[in-house]
Short mmCIF file of C-alpha atoms and ligand atoms in Angstrom, two decimals:
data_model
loop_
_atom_site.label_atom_id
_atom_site.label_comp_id
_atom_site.label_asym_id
_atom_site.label_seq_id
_atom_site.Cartn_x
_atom_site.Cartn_y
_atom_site.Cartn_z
CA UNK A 1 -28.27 -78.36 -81.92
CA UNK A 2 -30.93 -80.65 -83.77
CA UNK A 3 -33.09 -83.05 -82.19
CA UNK A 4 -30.96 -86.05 -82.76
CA UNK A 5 -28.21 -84.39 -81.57
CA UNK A 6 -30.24 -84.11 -78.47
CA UNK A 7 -31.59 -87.34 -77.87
CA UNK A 8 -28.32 -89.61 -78.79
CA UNK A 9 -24.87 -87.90 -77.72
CA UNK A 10 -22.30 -88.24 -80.43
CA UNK A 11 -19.25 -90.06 -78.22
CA UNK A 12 -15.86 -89.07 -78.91
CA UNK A 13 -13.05 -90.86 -77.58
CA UNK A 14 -10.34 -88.95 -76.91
CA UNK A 15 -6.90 -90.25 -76.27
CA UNK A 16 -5.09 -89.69 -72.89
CA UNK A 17 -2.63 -87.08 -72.60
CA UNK A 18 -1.11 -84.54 -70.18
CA UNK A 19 -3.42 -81.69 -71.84
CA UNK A 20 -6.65 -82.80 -71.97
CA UNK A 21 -8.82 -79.53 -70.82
CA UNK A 22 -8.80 -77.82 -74.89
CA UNK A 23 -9.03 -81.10 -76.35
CA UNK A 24 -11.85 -81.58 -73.65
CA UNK A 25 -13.43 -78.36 -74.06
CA UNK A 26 -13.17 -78.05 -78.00
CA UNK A 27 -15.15 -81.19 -78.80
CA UNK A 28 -17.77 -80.12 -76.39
CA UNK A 29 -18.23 -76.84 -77.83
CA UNK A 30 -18.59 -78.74 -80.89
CA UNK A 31 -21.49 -80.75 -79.82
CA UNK A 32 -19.29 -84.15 -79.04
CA UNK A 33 -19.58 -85.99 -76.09
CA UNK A 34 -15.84 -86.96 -74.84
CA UNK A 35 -14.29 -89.52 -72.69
CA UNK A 36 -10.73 -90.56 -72.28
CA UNK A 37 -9.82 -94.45 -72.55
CA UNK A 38 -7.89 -95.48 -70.24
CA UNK A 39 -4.41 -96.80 -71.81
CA UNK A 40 -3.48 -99.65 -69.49
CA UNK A 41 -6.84 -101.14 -68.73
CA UNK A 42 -9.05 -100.06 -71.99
CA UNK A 43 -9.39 -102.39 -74.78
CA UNK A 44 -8.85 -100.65 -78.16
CA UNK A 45 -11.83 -102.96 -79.60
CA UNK A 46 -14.02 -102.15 -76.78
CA UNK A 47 -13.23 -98.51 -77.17
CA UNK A 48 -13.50 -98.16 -80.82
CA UNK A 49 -17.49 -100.22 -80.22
CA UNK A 50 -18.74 -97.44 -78.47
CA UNK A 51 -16.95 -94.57 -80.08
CA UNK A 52 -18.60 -92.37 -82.96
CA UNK A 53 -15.16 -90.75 -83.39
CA UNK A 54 -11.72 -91.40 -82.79
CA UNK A 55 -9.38 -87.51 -81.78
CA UNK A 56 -5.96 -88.57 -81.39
CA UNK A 57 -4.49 -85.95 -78.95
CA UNK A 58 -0.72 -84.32 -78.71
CA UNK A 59 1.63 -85.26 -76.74
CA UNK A 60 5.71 -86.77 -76.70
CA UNK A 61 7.24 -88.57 -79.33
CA UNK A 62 6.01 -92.39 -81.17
CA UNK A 63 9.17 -94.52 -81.05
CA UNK A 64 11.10 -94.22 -83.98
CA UNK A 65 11.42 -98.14 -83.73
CA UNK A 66 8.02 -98.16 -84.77
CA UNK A 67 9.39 -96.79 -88.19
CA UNK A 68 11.88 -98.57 -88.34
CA UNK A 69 14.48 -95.97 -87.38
CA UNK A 70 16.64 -95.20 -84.25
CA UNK A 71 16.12 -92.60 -81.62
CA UNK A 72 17.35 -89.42 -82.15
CA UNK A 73 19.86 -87.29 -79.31
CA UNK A 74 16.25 -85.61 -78.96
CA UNK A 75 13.83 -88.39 -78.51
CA UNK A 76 10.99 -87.49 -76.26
CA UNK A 77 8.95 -91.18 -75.23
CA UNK A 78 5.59 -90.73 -74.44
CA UNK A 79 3.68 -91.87 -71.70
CA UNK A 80 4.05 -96.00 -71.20
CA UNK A 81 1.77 -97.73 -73.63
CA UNK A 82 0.42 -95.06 -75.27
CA UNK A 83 2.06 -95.44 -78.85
CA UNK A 84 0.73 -99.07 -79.02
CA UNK A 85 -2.41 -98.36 -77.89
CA UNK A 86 -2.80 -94.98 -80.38
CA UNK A 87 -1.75 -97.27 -82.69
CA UNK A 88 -4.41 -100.03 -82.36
CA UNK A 89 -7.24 -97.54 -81.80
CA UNK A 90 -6.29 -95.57 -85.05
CA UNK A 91 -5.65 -98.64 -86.88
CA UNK A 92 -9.09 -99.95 -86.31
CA UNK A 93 -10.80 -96.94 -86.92
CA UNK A 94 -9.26 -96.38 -90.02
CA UNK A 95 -10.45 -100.13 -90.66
CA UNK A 96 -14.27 -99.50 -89.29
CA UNK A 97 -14.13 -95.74 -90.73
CA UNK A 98 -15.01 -94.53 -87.99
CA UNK A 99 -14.09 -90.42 -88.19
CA UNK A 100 -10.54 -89.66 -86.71
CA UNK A 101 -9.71 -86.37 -86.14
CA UNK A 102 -5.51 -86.31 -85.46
CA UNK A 103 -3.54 -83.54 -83.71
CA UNK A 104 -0.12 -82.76 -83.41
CA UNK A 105 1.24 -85.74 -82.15
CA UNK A 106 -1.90 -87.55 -83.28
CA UNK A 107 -0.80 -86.88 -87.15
CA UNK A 108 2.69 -88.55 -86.57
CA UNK A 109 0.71 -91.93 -85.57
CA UNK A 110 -1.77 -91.75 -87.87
CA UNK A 111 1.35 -91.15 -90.86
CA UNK A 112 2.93 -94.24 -88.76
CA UNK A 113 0.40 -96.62 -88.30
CA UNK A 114 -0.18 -96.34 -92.23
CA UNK A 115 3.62 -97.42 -92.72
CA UNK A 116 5.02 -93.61 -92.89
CA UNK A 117 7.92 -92.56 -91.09
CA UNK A 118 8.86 -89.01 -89.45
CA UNK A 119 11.70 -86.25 -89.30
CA UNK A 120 12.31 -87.22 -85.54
CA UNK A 121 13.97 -83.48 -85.07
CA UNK A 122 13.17 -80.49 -87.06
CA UNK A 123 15.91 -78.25 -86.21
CA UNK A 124 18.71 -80.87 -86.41
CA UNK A 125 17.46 -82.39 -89.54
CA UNK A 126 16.35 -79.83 -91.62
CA UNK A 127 16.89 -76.33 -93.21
CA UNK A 128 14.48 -74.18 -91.95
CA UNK A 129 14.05 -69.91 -91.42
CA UNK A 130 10.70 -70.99 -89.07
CA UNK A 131 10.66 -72.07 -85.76
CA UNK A 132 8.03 -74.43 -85.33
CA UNK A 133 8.43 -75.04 -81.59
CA UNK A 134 8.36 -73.27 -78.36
CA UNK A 135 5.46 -70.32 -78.17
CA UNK A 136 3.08 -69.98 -76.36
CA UNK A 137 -0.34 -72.43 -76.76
CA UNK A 138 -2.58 -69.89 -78.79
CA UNK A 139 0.30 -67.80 -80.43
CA UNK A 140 -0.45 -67.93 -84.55
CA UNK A 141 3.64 -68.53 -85.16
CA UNK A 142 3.47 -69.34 -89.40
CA UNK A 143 1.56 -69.40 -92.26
CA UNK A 144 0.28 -72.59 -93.71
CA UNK A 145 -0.69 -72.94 -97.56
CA UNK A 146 -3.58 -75.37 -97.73
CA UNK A 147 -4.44 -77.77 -100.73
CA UNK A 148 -7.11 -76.51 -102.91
CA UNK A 149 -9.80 -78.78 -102.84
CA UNK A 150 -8.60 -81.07 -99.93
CA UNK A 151 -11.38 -81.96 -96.87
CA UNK A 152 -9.57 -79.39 -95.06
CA UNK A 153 -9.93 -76.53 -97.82
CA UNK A 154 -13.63 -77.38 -97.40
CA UNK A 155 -13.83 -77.09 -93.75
CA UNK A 156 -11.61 -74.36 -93.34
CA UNK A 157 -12.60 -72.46 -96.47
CA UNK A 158 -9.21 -71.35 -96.76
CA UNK A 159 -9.39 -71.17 -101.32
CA UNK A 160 -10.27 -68.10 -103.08
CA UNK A 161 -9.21 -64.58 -101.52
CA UNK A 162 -8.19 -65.25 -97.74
CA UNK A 163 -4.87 -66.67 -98.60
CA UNK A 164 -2.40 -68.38 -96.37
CA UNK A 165 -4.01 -69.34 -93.03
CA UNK A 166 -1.93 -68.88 -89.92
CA UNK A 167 -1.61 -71.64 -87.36
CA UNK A 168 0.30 -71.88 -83.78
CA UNK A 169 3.10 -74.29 -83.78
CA UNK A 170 4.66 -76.41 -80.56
CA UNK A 171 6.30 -80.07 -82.70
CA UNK A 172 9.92 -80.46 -83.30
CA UNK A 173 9.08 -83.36 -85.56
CA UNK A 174 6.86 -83.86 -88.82
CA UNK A 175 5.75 -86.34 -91.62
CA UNK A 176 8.80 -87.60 -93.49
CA UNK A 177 7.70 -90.56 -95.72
CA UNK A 178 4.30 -90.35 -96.15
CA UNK A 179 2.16 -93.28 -94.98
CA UNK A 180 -0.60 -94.84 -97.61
CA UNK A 181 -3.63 -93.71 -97.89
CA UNK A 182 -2.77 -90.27 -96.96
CA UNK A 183 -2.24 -86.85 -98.96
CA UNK A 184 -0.79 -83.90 -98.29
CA UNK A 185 -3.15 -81.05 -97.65
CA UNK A 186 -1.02 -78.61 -95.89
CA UNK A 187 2.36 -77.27 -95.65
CA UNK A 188 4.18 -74.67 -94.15
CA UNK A 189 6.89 -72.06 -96.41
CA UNK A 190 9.48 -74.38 -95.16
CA UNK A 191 8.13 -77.30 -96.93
CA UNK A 192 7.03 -78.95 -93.46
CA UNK A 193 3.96 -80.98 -93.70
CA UNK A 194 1.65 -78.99 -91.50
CA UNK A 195 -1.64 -81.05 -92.79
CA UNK A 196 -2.19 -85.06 -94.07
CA UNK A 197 -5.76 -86.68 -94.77
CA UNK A 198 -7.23 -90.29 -95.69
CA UNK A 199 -8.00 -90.72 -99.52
CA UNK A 200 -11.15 -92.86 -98.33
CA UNK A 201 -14.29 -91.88 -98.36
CA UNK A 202 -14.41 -91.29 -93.87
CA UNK A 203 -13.41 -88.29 -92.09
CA UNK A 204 -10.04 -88.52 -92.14
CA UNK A 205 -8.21 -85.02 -91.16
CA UNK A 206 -4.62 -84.57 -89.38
CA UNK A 207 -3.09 -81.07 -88.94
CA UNK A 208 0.59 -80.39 -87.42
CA UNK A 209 -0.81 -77.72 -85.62
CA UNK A 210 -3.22 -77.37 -82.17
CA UNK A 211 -6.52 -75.94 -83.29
CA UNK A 212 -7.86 -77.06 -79.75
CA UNK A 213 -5.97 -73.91 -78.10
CA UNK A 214 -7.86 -71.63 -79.84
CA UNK A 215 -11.59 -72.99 -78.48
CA UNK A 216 -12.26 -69.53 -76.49
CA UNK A 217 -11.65 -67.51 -79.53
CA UNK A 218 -13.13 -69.91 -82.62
CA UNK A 219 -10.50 -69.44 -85.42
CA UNK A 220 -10.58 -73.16 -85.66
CA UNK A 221 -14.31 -74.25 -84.91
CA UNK A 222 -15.12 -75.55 -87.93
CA UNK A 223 -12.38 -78.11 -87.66
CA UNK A 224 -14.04 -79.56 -84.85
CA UNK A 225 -18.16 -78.50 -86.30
CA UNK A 226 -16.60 -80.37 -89.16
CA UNK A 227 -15.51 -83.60 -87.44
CA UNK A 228 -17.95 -84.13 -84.63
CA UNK A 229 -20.88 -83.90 -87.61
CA UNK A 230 -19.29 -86.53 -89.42
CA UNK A 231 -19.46 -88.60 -86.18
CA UNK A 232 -22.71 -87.79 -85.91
CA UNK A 233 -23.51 -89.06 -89.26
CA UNK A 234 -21.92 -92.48 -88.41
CA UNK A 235 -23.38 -92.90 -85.65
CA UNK A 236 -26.81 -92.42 -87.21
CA UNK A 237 -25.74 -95.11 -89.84
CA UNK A 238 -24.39 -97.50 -86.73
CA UNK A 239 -27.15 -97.19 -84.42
CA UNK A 240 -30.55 -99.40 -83.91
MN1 MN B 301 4.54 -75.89 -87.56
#
């Protein structure tokens, strides 16, 4: 850790959900500095002020209203208030590019809150030899071919000769219309978007899959090395 690491802690809000303790325990081990806004009493402006990052966190299902579509037999709501107040945070942050750092659940808003839609029920909706839901929290379940070149290729340094990378898997929905400003930077064998990021020029990275399990063992550390640096970069920019 450098010396301005030290002296100003890079803040990372972190939105509430019924898992925190990885999320929790990944961006520390990182170097971040997390706290969890409080949906019902936490003002997404006020929140986004004093944050250096934005890690949306996994969790039920956004409201297929919100897209414009009806709820599927499946339909899972999240917790009261949380899709509108994902939604906001995300929405500004994208705005203030301030780095966001989107998981699971936290890839369907941000593919939402840029106008995209979702497949509201993998197994019902679509063909598909891989089951993408149901192990175990660490459990690498498929392999995931990652764009050459992408912000995630760099972090992950997944090109050149260590082929596909395998990732655990616990969604039963995905990106179906992609929302603007995003690309496509991983998918799994099945065609399922596993990976989307922002075209801009902020840290911008959503994958499908939960690289905060894996904290105790590291195969994903330098997805969260990666972000929490670019929130430290910010907040060197954003600071007196
Ligand atoms: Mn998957």
């Amino acid at each position: 850790m450098d010396q301005d690491s030290q002296d100003t802690p890079v803040r990372i809000a972190v939105t509430s959900c019924r898992k925190p303790a990885d999320y929790d325990a990944s961006v520390r081990k990182a170097g971040g500095e997390p706290w969890v806004p409080v949906v019902a009493t936490d003002d997404p402006d006020e929140v986004l002020a004093r944050a250096d990052g934005l890690l949306l966190t996994g969790g039920d299902d956004v409201d297929p209203t919100l897209f414009g579509a009806l709820p599927h037999p499946a339909f899972e709501p999240a917790e009261p208030g949380r899709d509108a107040h994902e939604l906001a945070l995300v929405r500004r942050a994208l705005a203030a590019r301030v780095p966001v750092l989107a998981i699971c659940r936290g890839l369907q808003v941000l593919n939402v809150a840029a106008g995209g839609t979702l497949i509201q029920d993998i197994p019902t909706e679509r063909r598909s030899g891989i089951n993408h839901g149901g192990a175990p929290a660490a459990t690498l379940a498929h392999p995931i071919d990652i764009t050459p070149g992408s912000r995630l290729d760099r972090i992950l340094g997944a090109a050149g000769d260590t082929g596909p990378v395998m990732v655990n898997s616990r969604h039963h929905q995905a990106v179906a219309v992609l929302g603007d400003g995003l690309v496509v930077t991983a998918r799994a064998p099945d065609g399922i978007i596993e990976g989307v990021e922002g075209t801009g020029p902020a840290f911008c990275v959503a994958v499908q899959w939960h690289p905060e399990s894996f904290h105790r063992t590291g195969e994903f550390d330098r997805l969260f090395s990666a972000f929490v640096a670019a929130c430290a970069e910010r907040a060197r920019g954003h600071r007196p």
